[in-house]
Amino acid sequence: MQNSTAALPPQDDDDDSRRLFLPLLDSPPETVAGGAPKVAAERESRRRLNKYVLAAAVLASTNSVLLGYDIGVMSGAILYIKENLTITTEQEEILVGSLNVCSLIGALASGKTSDWIGRRYTIVIAAATFLAGAILMSFAPSFPFIVAGRVVAGIGVGFSLTIAPVYIAELSPALTRGLLTSLPEIFINAGILLGYISNYAFAGLPASINWRLMLGIAAFPAVFVAFGISAMPESPRWLAMKGREIEAKRNLIKISDSNEEAELRFREIIKSASSASGKWRGEGVWKELLLNPSPSVRRILIAAIGVNFFMQASGNDAVVYYSPEVFRDAGIEDNKQLVGVTVIMGIAKLGFVLVSAFFLDRFGRRPLLLLGSAGMACSLAGLGLGSKFLEHSDTKPMWAIGLCVVAVCVALSFFSIGLGPITWVYSSEIFPSRLRAQGSSLAVSVNRLVSGLVAMTFLTISRKITFGGMFFCLAGIMAAATAFFYRFLPETKGRSLEEIETLFEDELH
């Protein structure tokens, strides 16, 4: 039987790294890959969450607060921007949707960038870009300037949405990857709630000042991320793909709970990265993804693009952005009351995404995704019925208004159980290592494009077919999403990233 040292890089790394791996150097690969050490490592992972990985995941996810905050704060800020800058409905849709459409640029660029300079520094680019956009928005003297600020901020959002889940997935052990990779969605929902609270806190100020403060506060998380980057480890999988195996091993020691777990993960990563040269920068990935994909890669693309498409086609972001308009149409007139209702929505969304995150690694991705999408279909249909009743009612009874408010909160809660967190988890874990960053960027680009299109047309379409008609359409889309997820998305719970690479091949047989 071949000695396991043959699988390791040349023994020129530091003494501490050698000593940590030394107990395993005389054991055969099969023992590490399939025997008692693997069982022990998995048992250890179940017992506790690695604090170093958790800290890195939290810091990487902080960028996601920026998107969530923008979604939440813009729903209230737009009321005062319209009053202060006197903009039309069409300009309102452009203002809201421009960030999402332009995040497509950042999403497309992030894959190649992160393959070139690394995951950590791509996160810094995301934070710095959003910081510049937030400053532009808060000091904008006119409509064109504020749109320019949202364009810049949108590019930063695109970078962040793509790279943060990829970075976290590449750091996380298989048994806690669902929880850790859902952190970006948790932070998005925390940002939404903070945006609602900001709206409520500044609503009493003059309209020429309050929306500027609402938008400008978003600069602070970006500064925090930029300063915290030095404490974050680079992805061991990216280091291995670059031929920097010594650094990859050193970082694995930091993010693993035992020698056995670190060695197991190291062998899997080296095996997966063996096809890439030391100077690999992601060359040929787009060709493999789009021009000549293998059957398994094609299946991965269908799953990743599909889940990202339906995440935004659900209308979740648009409902959050325009919830004051929806509730005003339902019969709530006062701006302060409108903003207060959105705070309730934010609390519901954050609460349920936390529930989903903590159960993802226990129940799996598929059950929660199917529950969430089916629940959205039913609640959106109920919201459509309530809206239709109010459209044909002159008295606007409180029970009907309350029904619509509850239906919106239930729909957004089901989104937070399923599509919200699981889209980021799934997109970041199913691509092979050499395709992960750019494959995720392609999927997230579809996500951002659909989000922008929905945000920029939601009010126009709703005014033509009414809000009730719009919610019925969204309910039908979510019914189709449930069927798609059942057919095309296999379960990935508890599998290492390298094992998931073979999962879609197995599905072909």
Short mmCIF file of C-alpha atoms in Angstrom, two decimals:
data_model
loop_
_atom_site.label_atom_id
_atom_site.label_comp_id
_atom_site.label_asym_id
_atom_site.label_seq_id
_atom_site.Cartn_x
_atom_site.Cartn_y
_atom_site.Cartn_z
CA MET A 1 0.00 0.00 0.00
CA GLN A 2 1.40 3.43 -0.97
CA ASN A 3 2.50 5.76 1.81
CA SER A 4 0.35 8.88 2.22
CA THR A 5 3.29 11.24 2.01
CA ALA A 6 3.22 10.87 -1.76
CA ALA A 7 0.02 12.89 -1.86
CA LEU A 8 1.50 15.79 0.07
CA PRO A 9 3.42 18.75 -1.38
CA PRO A 10 7.21 18.93 -0.95
CA GLN A 11 8.14 19.06 2.71
CA ASP A 12 9.43 22.63 2.80
CA ASP A 13 6.64 24.28 4.77
CA ASP A 14 6.96 25.53 8.31
CA ASP A 15 7.63 23.15 11.22
CA ASP A 16 4.29 23.84 12.90
CA SER A 17 2.35 22.70 9.83
CA ARG A 18 4.48 19.55 9.54
CA ARG A 19 4.01 18.71 13.21
CA LEU A 20 0.23 19.08 12.95
CA PHE A 21 0.06 16.70 10.01
CA LEU A 22 2.84 14.40 11.25
CA PRO A 23 0.59 11.84 13.02
CA LEU A 24 -1.07 11.12 9.67
CA LEU A 25 1.99 10.90 7.46
CA ASP A 26 2.54 7.21 8.20
CA SER A 27 -1.10 6.20 7.70
CA PRO A 28 -2.46 5.10 4.32
CA PRO A 29 -4.75 7.41 2.34
CA GLU A 30 -7.61 4.96 2.58
CA THR A 31 -7.57 5.22 6.34
CA VAL A 32 -7.96 8.99 6.23
CA ALA A 33 -10.43 9.00 3.39
CA GLY A 34 -12.78 6.34 4.62
CA GLY A 35 -11.83 4.98 8.02
CA ALA A 36 -11.87 5.87 11.69
CA PRO A 37 -10.15 9.28 11.42
CA LYS A 38 -12.84 10.51 9.04
CA VAL A 39 -15.57 9.34 11.40
CA ALA A 40 -13.80 11.03 14.31
CA ALA A 41 -13.41 14.25 12.33
CA GLU A 42 -17.08 14.27 11.39
CA ARG A 43 -18.10 13.58 14.99
CA GLU A 44 -15.92 16.47 16.14
CA SER A 45 -17.48 18.79 13.52
CA ARG A 46 -20.95 17.93 14.72
CA ARG A 47 -20.01 18.74 18.30
CA ARG A 48 -18.91 22.33 17.69
CA LEU A 49 -18.69 25.09 15.11
CA ASN A 50 -15.18 26.25 14.29
CA LYS A 51 -14.91 29.78 15.68
CA TYR A 52 -12.29 30.87 13.16
CA VAL A 53 -14.48 29.83 10.21
CA LEU A 54 -17.51 31.45 11.84
CA ALA A 55 -15.64 34.75 12.32
CA ALA A 56 -14.42 34.76 8.70
CA ALA A 57 -17.93 33.91 7.44
CA VAL A 58 -19.49 36.69 9.52
CA LEU A 59 -16.98 39.24 8.26
CA ALA A 60 -17.45 38.17 4.62
CA SER A 61 -21.23 38.34 5.05
CA THR A 62 -21.12 41.88 6.43
CA ASN A 63 -21.10 43.17 2.85
CA SER A 64 -24.54 41.60 2.43
CA VAL A 65 -25.91 44.01 5.03
CA LEU A 66 -25.37 46.69 2.40
CA LEU A 67 -27.78 45.12 -0.10
CA GLY A 68 -30.36 44.36 2.58
CA TYR A 69 -30.10 47.85 4.01
CA ASP A 70 -30.58 49.35 0.55
CA ILE A 71 -33.65 47.20 -0.10
CA GLY A 72 -35.19 48.13 3.24
CA VAL A 73 -34.24 51.79 3.40
CA MET A 74 -35.20 52.56 -0.19
CA SER A 75 -38.78 51.40 0.44
CA GLY A 76 -39.18 54.34 2.83
CA ALA A 77 -36.60 56.78 1.43
CA ILE A 78 -38.33 56.76 -1.94
CA LEU A 79 -41.39 58.38 -0.35
CA TYR A 80 -39.28 61.38 0.63
CA ILE A 81 -37.10 61.40 -2.50
CA LYS A 82 -40.28 61.73 -4.56
CA GLU A 83 -41.36 64.65 -2.41
CA ASN A 84 -37.96 66.35 -2.36
CA LEU A 85 -36.80 65.79 -5.96
CA THR A 86 -40.30 65.64 -7.55
CA ILE A 87 -39.75 62.50 -9.62
CA THR A 88 -42.28 60.54 -11.70
CA THR A 89 -43.36 56.91 -11.28
CA GLU A 90 -41.10 55.89 -14.18
CA GLN A 91 -38.14 57.65 -12.54
CA GLU A 92 -39.01 55.92 -9.26
CA GLU A 93 -38.77 52.53 -10.97
CA ILE A 94 -35.46 53.49 -12.60
CA LEU A 95 -34.11 54.68 -9.26
CA VAL A 96 -35.10 51.48 -7.46
CA GLY A 97 -34.17 49.04 -10.23
CA SER A 98 -30.90 50.62 -11.37
CA LEU A 99 -28.94 49.19 -8.44
CA ASN A 100 -30.14 45.66 -9.21
CA VAL A 101 -29.53 45.91 -12.96
CA CYS A 102 -26.05 47.38 -12.52
CA SER A 103 -25.16 44.74 -9.94
CA LEU A 104 -25.10 42.48 -13.01
CA ILE A 105 -21.77 44.15 -13.94
CA GLY A 106 -20.22 43.33 -10.59
CA ALA A 107 -21.58 39.79 -10.62
CA LEU A 108 -20.12 39.07 -14.06
CA ALA A 109 -16.75 40.60 -13.17
CA SER A 110 -16.43 38.99 -9.76
CA GLY A 111 -15.78 35.43 -10.94
CA LYS A 112 -12.77 36.25 -13.09
CA THR A 113 -11.52 38.80 -10.56
CA SER A 114 -11.65 36.37 -7.64
CA ASP A 115 -9.91 33.66 -9.68
CA TRP A 116 -7.16 36.18 -10.42
CA ILE A 117 -6.55 38.09 -7.15
CA GLY A 118 -8.27 35.80 -4.64
CA ARG A 119 -11.53 35.70 -2.73
CA ARG A 120 -10.47 38.02 0.13
CA TYR A 121 -9.44 40.99 -1.97
CA THR A 122 -12.50 40.67 -4.19
CA ILE A 123 -14.56 41.17 -1.01
CA VAL A 124 -12.56 44.38 -0.37
CA ILE A 125 -13.36 45.60 -3.90
CA ALA A 126 -17.05 44.97 -3.21
CA ALA A 127 -16.97 46.98 0.02
CA ALA A 128 -14.98 49.88 -1.46
CA THR A 129 -17.27 50.16 -4.48
CA PHE A 130 -20.42 50.21 -2.37
CA LEU A 131 -18.83 52.80 -0.08
CA ALA A 132 -18.28 55.13 -3.05
CA GLY A 133 -21.88 54.59 -4.18
CA ALA A 134 -23.33 55.30 -0.73
CA ILE A 135 -21.41 58.58 -0.51
CA LEU A 136 -22.62 59.62 -3.97
CA MET A 137 -26.25 58.85 -3.09
CA SER A 138 -26.24 60.70 0.23
CA PHE A 139 -24.84 63.91 -1.31
CA ALA A 140 -26.75 63.73 -4.62
CA PRO A 141 -28.14 67.16 -5.59
CA SER A 142 -30.46 65.82 -8.29
CA PHE A 143 -32.06 62.71 -9.77
CA PRO A 144 -29.20 61.91 -12.25
CA PHE A 145 -26.63 62.07 -9.43
CA ILE A 146 -28.54 59.73 -7.16
CA VAL A 147 -28.97 57.27 -10.04
CA ALA A 148 -25.20 57.45 -10.64
CA GLY A 149 -24.64 56.60 -6.99
CA ARG A 150 -26.94 53.60 -7.25
CA VAL A 151 -25.11 52.41 -10.36
CA VAL A 152 -21.78 52.44 -8.49
CA ALA A 153 -23.31 50.83 -5.39
CA GLY A 154 -24.94 48.20 -7.59
CA ILE A 155 -21.58 47.10 -8.99
CA GLY A 156 -20.35 46.61 -5.43
CA VAL A 157 -23.47 44.61 -4.57
CA GLY A 158 -22.88 42.32 -7.57
CA PHE A 159 -19.33 41.60 -6.43
CA SER A 160 -20.47 40.89 -2.88
CA LEU A 161 -23.43 38.65 -3.71
CA THR A 162 -21.24 36.39 -5.84
CA ILE A 163 -18.03 36.15 -3.87
CA ALA A 164 -19.20 36.01 -0.23
CA PRO A 165 -21.11 32.68 -0.54
CA VAL A 166 -18.28 31.17 -2.64
CA TYR A 167 -15.66 32.21 -0.09
CA ILE A 168 -17.70 30.90 2.85
CA ALA A 169 -18.51 27.60 1.10
CA GLU A 170 -14.83 27.01 0.36
CA LEU A 171 -13.90 27.57 4.02
CA SER A 172 -16.76 25.64 5.64
CA PRO A 173 -16.81 21.98 6.72
CA ALA A 174 -19.51 19.94 4.97
CA LEU A 175 -21.61 19.44 8.09
CA THR A 176 -21.99 23.17 8.83
CA ARG A 177 -21.78 24.60 5.31
CA GLY A 178 -25.53 25.15 5.06
CA LEU A 179 -25.63 27.32 8.18
CA LEU A 180 -22.47 29.27 7.33
CA THR A 181 -23.32 29.83 3.67
CA SER A 182 -26.77 31.12 4.67
CA LEU A 183 -25.13 33.92 6.67
CA PRO A 184 -25.19 36.32 3.66
CA GLU A 185 -28.98 35.94 3.49
CA ILE A 186 -29.26 36.40 7.26
CA PHE A 187 -27.25 39.60 6.94
CA ILE A 188 -29.37 40.73 3.98
CA ASN A 189 -32.48 40.36 6.13
CA ALA A 190 -30.77 42.05 9.07
CA GLY A 191 -29.91 44.88 6.68
CA ILE A 192 -33.53 45.08 5.51
CA LEU A 193 -34.70 45.39 9.11
CA LEU A 194 -32.06 48.04 9.83
CA GLY A 195 -33.23 49.90 6.73
CA TYR A 196 -36.82 49.85 7.99
CA ILE A 197 -35.73 51.05 11.43
CA SER A 198 -33.67 53.82 9.81
CA ASN A 199 -36.74 54.89 7.84
CA TYR A 200 -38.80 55.02 11.01
CA ALA A 201 -36.10 56.86 12.98
CA PHE A 202 -35.49 59.59 10.40
CA ALA A 203 -39.04 59.92 9.08
CA GLY A 204 -39.73 62.98 11.25
CA LEU A 205 -36.87 65.02 9.76
CA PRO A 206 -37.35 67.39 6.79
CA ALA A 207 -37.66 65.63 3.43
CA SER A 208 -34.52 67.33 2.15
CA ILE A 209 -32.41 65.71 4.89
CA ASN A 210 -33.98 62.44 6.05
CA TRP A 211 -33.47 60.35 2.90
CA ARG A 212 -29.82 61.49 2.67
CA LEU A 213 -29.16 60.22 6.20
CA MET A 214 -31.05 57.01 5.44
CA LEU A 215 -28.85 56.26 2.42
CA GLY A 216 -25.56 57.58 3.80
CA ILE A 217 -25.46 55.34 6.89
CA ALA A 218 -24.80 52.37 4.55
CA ALA A 219 -21.16 53.52 4.29
CA PHE A 220 -20.26 52.27 7.79
CA PRO A 221 -20.43 48.47 7.17
CA ALA A 222 -18.27 48.91 4.06
CA VAL A 223 -15.54 50.60 6.13
CA PHE A 224 -15.75 47.81 8.72
CA VAL A 225 -15.20 45.11 6.07
CA ALA A 226 -12.26 46.95 4.50
CA PHE A 227 -10.47 47.17 7.86
CA GLY A 228 -11.32 43.59 8.86
CA ILE A 229 -9.96 41.89 5.75
CA SER A 230 -6.50 41.30 7.25
CA ALA A 231 -7.98 38.89 9.79
CA MET A 232 -9.61 36.70 7.12
CA PRO A 233 -7.85 33.61 5.75
CA GLU A 234 -7.67 33.12 1.99
CA SER A 235 -9.66 30.19 0.61
CA PRO A 236 -7.54 26.99 0.75
CA ARG A 237 -9.18 25.80 -2.45
CA TRP A 238 -8.18 28.97 -4.31
CA LEU A 239 -4.62 28.66 -2.96
CA ALA A 240 -4.46 25.04 -4.10
CA MET A 241 -5.72 25.95 -7.56
CA LYS A 242 -2.90 28.53 -7.73
CA GLY A 243 -0.34 25.90 -6.75
CA ARG A 244 0.23 27.44 -3.30
CA GLU A 245 -0.28 24.18 -1.44
CA ILE A 246 1.79 25.10 1.62
CA GLU A 247 -0.41 28.15 2.29
CA ALA A 248 -3.52 26.07 1.59
CA LYS A 249 -2.40 23.53 4.19
CA ARG A 250 -1.61 26.26 6.74
CA ASN A 251 -5.08 27.80 6.34
CA LEU A 252 -6.76 24.40 6.55
CA ILE A 253 -5.11 23.85 9.91
CA LYS A 254 -6.66 27.10 11.12
CA ILE A 255 -10.17 26.32 9.91
CA SER A 256 -10.32 22.63 10.91
CA ASP A 257 -11.06 21.19 14.35
CA SER A 258 -8.60 18.30 14.22
CA ASN A 259 -5.54 16.96 12.41
CA GLU A 260 -7.69 14.27 10.81
CA GLU A 261 -10.24 16.73 9.44
CA ALA A 262 -7.51 19.03 8.08
CA GLU A 263 -5.69 16.16 6.37
CA LEU A 264 -8.89 14.75 4.90
CA ARG A 265 -9.91 18.11 3.46
CA PHE A 266 -6.37 18.73 2.20
CA ARG A 267 -6.30 15.45 0.23
CA GLU A 268 -9.71 16.10 -1.31
CA ILE A 269 -8.75 19.64 -2.33
CA ILE A 270 -5.40 18.59 -3.83
CA LYS A 271 -7.11 15.82 -5.80
CA SER A 272 -9.71 18.27 -7.14
CA ALA A 273 -7.11 20.94 -7.95
CA SER A 274 -4.64 18.58 -9.63
CA SER A 275 -5.90 19.43 -13.12
CA ALA A 276 -5.04 23.14 -12.74
CA SER A 277 -1.57 24.60 -13.18
CA GLY A 278 0.16 26.70 -10.54
CA LYS A 279 -0.45 29.89 -12.56
CA TRP A 280 -4.13 29.16 -13.12
CA ARG A 281 -6.29 32.28 -13.38
CA GLY A 282 -9.57 30.79 -14.48
CA GLU A 283 -8.68 30.47 -18.16
CA GLY A 284 -11.09 28.51 -20.35
CA VAL A 285 -13.88 28.45 -17.77
CA TRP A 286 -16.46 30.30 -19.87
CA LYS A 287 -15.79 27.96 -22.76
CA GLU A 288 -16.34 24.94 -20.53
CA LEU A 289 -19.47 26.47 -19.01
CA LEU A 290 -21.22 27.79 -22.11
CA LEU A 291 -19.70 26.46 -25.33
CA ASN A 292 -18.78 22.88 -24.55
CA PRO A 293 -20.27 21.83 -21.19
CA SER A 294 -20.25 18.18 -20.19
CA PRO A 295 -23.64 16.63 -19.31
CA SER A 296 -22.94 17.03 -15.57
CA VAL A 297 -21.85 20.68 -15.96
CA ARG A 298 -24.96 21.35 -18.05
CA ARG A 299 -27.11 19.90 -15.28
CA ILE A 300 -25.29 22.04 -12.69
CA LEU A 301 -25.89 25.14 -14.83
CA ILE A 302 -29.60 24.39 -15.14
CA ALA A 303 -29.90 23.96 -11.37
CA ALA A 304 -27.85 27.07 -10.46
CA ILE A 305 -29.41 29.40 -13.03
CA GLY A 306 -32.89 28.05 -12.32
CA VAL A 307 -32.79 28.62 -8.57
CA ASN A 308 -31.38 32.15 -9.07
CA PHE A 309 -34.02 32.97 -11.70
CA PHE A 310 -36.91 31.88 -9.51
CA MET A 311 -35.48 33.64 -6.46
CA GLN A 312 -36.05 37.00 -8.15
CA ALA A 313 -38.99 36.04 -10.36
CA SER A 314 -40.82 35.40 -7.07
CA GLY A 315 -41.09 39.19 -6.79
CA ASN A 316 -39.70 39.21 -3.25
CA ASP A 317 -37.37 42.19 -3.72
CA ALA A 318 -40.01 44.20 -5.57
CA VAL A 319 -42.61 43.52 -2.86
CA VAL A 320 -40.12 44.71 -0.23
CA TYR A 321 -39.12 47.80 -2.25
CA TYR A 322 -42.71 48.78 -3.02
CA SER A 323 -44.47 47.50 0.09
CA PRO A 324 -45.53 51.06 1.08
CA GLU A 325 -47.19 51.42 -2.34
CA VAL A 326 -48.91 48.04 -1.91
CA PHE A 327 -50.18 48.94 1.58
CA ARG A 328 -51.22 52.43 0.49
CA ASP A 329 -53.29 50.83 -2.27
CA ALA A 330 -54.78 48.54 0.37
CA GLY A 331 -55.92 51.55 2.40
CA ILE A 332 -53.07 52.62 4.75
CA GLU A 333 -52.48 56.31 4.03
CA ASP A 334 -50.13 57.73 6.69
CA ASN A 335 -46.41 57.57 5.79
CA LYS A 336 -45.40 56.84 9.39
CA GLN A 337 -47.86 53.93 9.54
CA LEU A 338 -46.60 52.63 6.21
CA VAL A 339 -43.03 52.61 7.47
CA GLY A 340 -44.15 51.01 10.77
CA VAL A 341 -45.78 48.10 8.92
CA THR A 342 -42.56 47.49 7.01
CA VAL A 343 -40.70 47.10 10.33
CA ILE A 344 -43.06 44.22 11.15
CA MET A 345 -42.23 42.68 7.76
CA GLY A 346 -38.52 43.01 8.47
CA ILE A 347 -38.82 41.25 11.83
CA ALA A 348 -40.75 38.38 10.23
CA LYS A 349 -38.20 37.96 7.43
CA LEU A 350 -35.22 37.97 9.77
CA GLY A 351 -36.84 35.56 12.22
CA PHE A 352 -37.65 32.95 9.60
CA VAL A 353 -34.30 33.13 7.80
CA LEU A 354 -32.64 32.36 11.14
CA VAL A 355 -34.91 29.34 11.57
CA SER A 356 -34.02 28.12 8.07
CA ALA A 357 -30.28 28.64 8.57
CA PHE A 358 -30.19 26.58 11.75
CA PHE A 359 -32.14 23.69 10.20
CA LEU A 360 -30.51 23.61 6.75
CA ASP A 361 -27.83 21.13 7.78
CA ARG A 362 -30.33 18.96 9.64
CA PHE A 363 -33.24 18.69 7.20
CA GLY A 364 -31.39 19.43 3.97
CA ARG A 365 -31.80 21.91 1.14
CA ARG A 366 -34.61 20.27 -0.84
CA PRO A 367 -37.29 19.96 1.88
CA LEU A 368 -36.96 23.58 3.00
CA LEU A 369 -36.77 24.84 -0.58
CA LEU A 370 -39.91 22.94 -1.59
CA LEU A 371 -41.73 24.08 1.59
CA GLY A 372 -40.75 27.69 1.00
CA SER A 373 -41.72 27.85 -2.67
CA ALA A 374 -45.02 26.02 -2.18
CA GLY A 375 -45.81 28.25 0.81
CA MET A 376 -45.08 31.35 -1.27
CA ALA A 377 -47.39 30.15 -4.03
CA CYS A 378 -50.27 29.73 -1.55
CA SER A 379 -49.68 32.98 0.37
CA LEU A 380 -49.29 35.05 -2.81
CA ALA A 381 -52.56 33.60 -4.09
CA GLY A 382 -54.17 34.63 -0.80
CA LEU A 383 -52.66 38.10 -1.13
CA GLY A 384 -54.08 38.32 -4.63
CA LEU A 385 -57.55 37.45 -3.34
CA GLY A 386 -57.31 40.03 -0.55
CA SER A 387 -56.09 42.72 -2.94
CA LYS A 388 -58.88 41.97 -5.41
CA PHE A 389 -61.48 42.28 -2.63
CA LEU A 390 -60.10 45.69 -1.61
CA GLU A 391 -60.04 46.86 -5.23
CA HIS A 392 -63.79 46.36 -5.43
CA SER A 393 -64.59 47.63 -1.93
CA ASP A 394 -65.41 51.26 -1.18
CA THR A 395 -65.18 50.93 2.62
CA LYS A 396 -61.70 49.29 2.91
CA PRO A 397 -62.58 47.13 5.99
CA MET A 398 -59.79 46.68 8.54
CA TRP A 399 -60.01 42.87 8.42
CA ALA A 400 -59.22 42.92 4.69
CA ILE A 401 -56.31 45.33 5.17
CA GLY A 402 -55.04 43.13 8.01
CA LEU A 403 -55.36 40.06 5.78
CA CYS A 404 -53.18 41.67 3.11
CA VAL A 405 -50.56 42.72 5.67
CA VAL A 406 -50.46 39.18 7.10
CA ALA A 407 -50.34 37.61 3.62
CA VAL A 408 -47.36 39.79 2.65
CA CYS A 409 -45.53 38.86 5.85
CA VAL A 410 -46.29 35.16 5.34
CA ALA A 411 -45.10 35.24 1.72
CA LEU A 412 -41.85 36.97 2.69
CA SER A 413 -41.41 34.53 5.59
CA PHE A 414 -41.72 31.52 3.29
CA PHE A 415 -39.16 33.17 1.02
CA SER A 416 -36.82 33.45 4.00
CA ILE A 417 -37.33 29.75 4.80
CA GLY A 418 -36.57 28.54 1.27
CA LEU A 419 -35.35 30.57 -1.69
CA GLY A 420 -33.71 33.34 0.36
CA PRO A 421 -30.89 31.41 2.04
CA ILE A 422 -30.81 28.27 -0.08
CA THR A 423 -30.17 30.08 -3.37
CA TRP A 424 -26.81 31.32 -2.07
CA VAL A 425 -25.97 27.99 -0.45
CA TYR A 426 -26.78 25.97 -3.55
CA SER A 427 -25.13 28.31 -6.06
CA SER A 428 -21.87 28.34 -4.12
CA GLU A 429 -21.52 24.62 -3.50
CA ILE A 430 -22.55 22.73 -6.64
CA PHE A 431 -19.92 23.93 -9.13
CA PRO A 432 -16.56 22.10 -9.37
CA SER A 433 -13.62 24.01 -7.88
CA ARG A 434 -12.23 25.21 -11.22
CA LEU A 435 -15.67 26.51 -12.25
CA ARG A 436 -17.02 27.68 -8.90
CA ALA A 437 -16.26 31.41 -8.94
CA GLN A 438 -17.18 32.09 -12.56
CA GLY A 439 -20.08 29.62 -12.57
CA SER A 440 -21.51 31.33 -9.49
CA SER A 441 -20.98 34.73 -11.12
CA LEU A 442 -23.01 33.59 -14.13
CA ALA A 443 -25.85 32.33 -11.94
CA VAL A 444 -25.86 35.46 -9.77
CA SER A 445 -25.82 37.61 -12.93
CA VAL A 446 -29.13 36.01 -13.93
CA ASN A 447 -30.33 36.70 -10.38
CA ARG A 448 -29.46 40.40 -10.61
CA LEU A 449 -30.82 40.85 -14.13
CA VAL A 450 -34.20 39.35 -13.20
CA SER A 451 -34.25 41.35 -9.95
CA GLY A 452 -33.67 44.59 -11.86
CA LEU A 453 -36.26 43.82 -14.50
CA VAL A 454 -38.90 42.95 -11.89
CA ALA A 455 -38.10 46.03 -9.79
CA MET A 456 -38.22 48.35 -12.82
CA THR A 457 -41.54 47.01 -14.13
CA PHE A 458 -43.43 46.01 -10.97
CA LEU A 459 -45.41 49.24 -10.53
CA THR A 460 -46.09 49.70 -14.25
CA ILE A 461 -47.44 46.16 -14.67
CA SER A 462 -49.38 46.35 -11.40
CA ARG A 463 -51.12 49.53 -12.54
CA LYS A 464 -52.19 47.79 -15.73
CA ILE A 465 -53.39 44.50 -14.20
CA THR A 466 -53.80 45.73 -10.56
CA PHE A 467 -51.79 44.53 -7.56
CA GLY A 468 -54.19 41.61 -7.18
CA GLY A 469 -53.48 40.46 -10.73
CA MET A 470 -49.74 40.84 -10.16
CA PHE A 471 -49.83 38.68 -7.04
CA PHE A 472 -51.76 35.97 -8.87
CA CYS A 473 -49.04 35.96 -11.55
CA LEU A 474 -46.32 35.65 -8.91
CA ALA A 475 -48.23 32.78 -7.29
CA GLY A 476 -48.23 30.94 -10.64
CA ILE A 477 -44.48 31.52 -11.03
CA MET A 478 -43.85 30.03 -7.59
CA ALA A 479 -45.96 26.98 -8.41
CA ALA A 480 -43.77 26.43 -11.48
CA ALA A 481 -40.67 26.96 -9.28
CA THR A 482 -41.79 24.21 -6.91
CA ALA A 483 -42.05 21.75 -9.80
CA PHE A 484 -38.63 22.82 -11.12
CA PHE A 485 -36.92 22.36 -7.76
CA TYR A 486 -38.47 18.93 -7.32
CA ARG A 487 -37.19 17.82 -10.72
CA PHE A 488 -33.74 19.39 -11.05
CA LEU A 489 -32.22 20.04 -7.60
CA PRO A 490 -30.67 17.02 -5.84
CA GLU A 491 -29.88 17.06 -2.12
CA THR A 492 -26.37 18.22 -1.17
CA LYS A 493 -26.61 18.10 2.64
CA GLY A 494 -23.56 16.73 4.42
CA ARG A 495 -21.41 16.28 1.31
CA SER A 496 -18.01 17.86 0.84
CA LEU A 497 -17.60 20.21 -2.12
CA GLU A 498 -15.51 17.56 -3.84
CA GLU A 499 -18.23 14.93 -3.32
CA ILE A 500 -20.85 17.28 -4.77
CA GLU A 501 -18.79 17.42 -7.98
CA THR A 502 -19.68 13.75 -8.54
CA LEU A 503 -23.29 14.10 -7.39
CA PHE A 504 -24.52 15.53 -10.70
CA GLU A 505 -22.63 12.82 -12.57
CA ASP A 506 -24.41 10.19 -10.51
CA GLU A 507 -27.76 11.82 -11.30
CA LEU A 508 -27.16 11.08 -14.98
CA HIS A 509 -27.14 7.34 -14.40
#
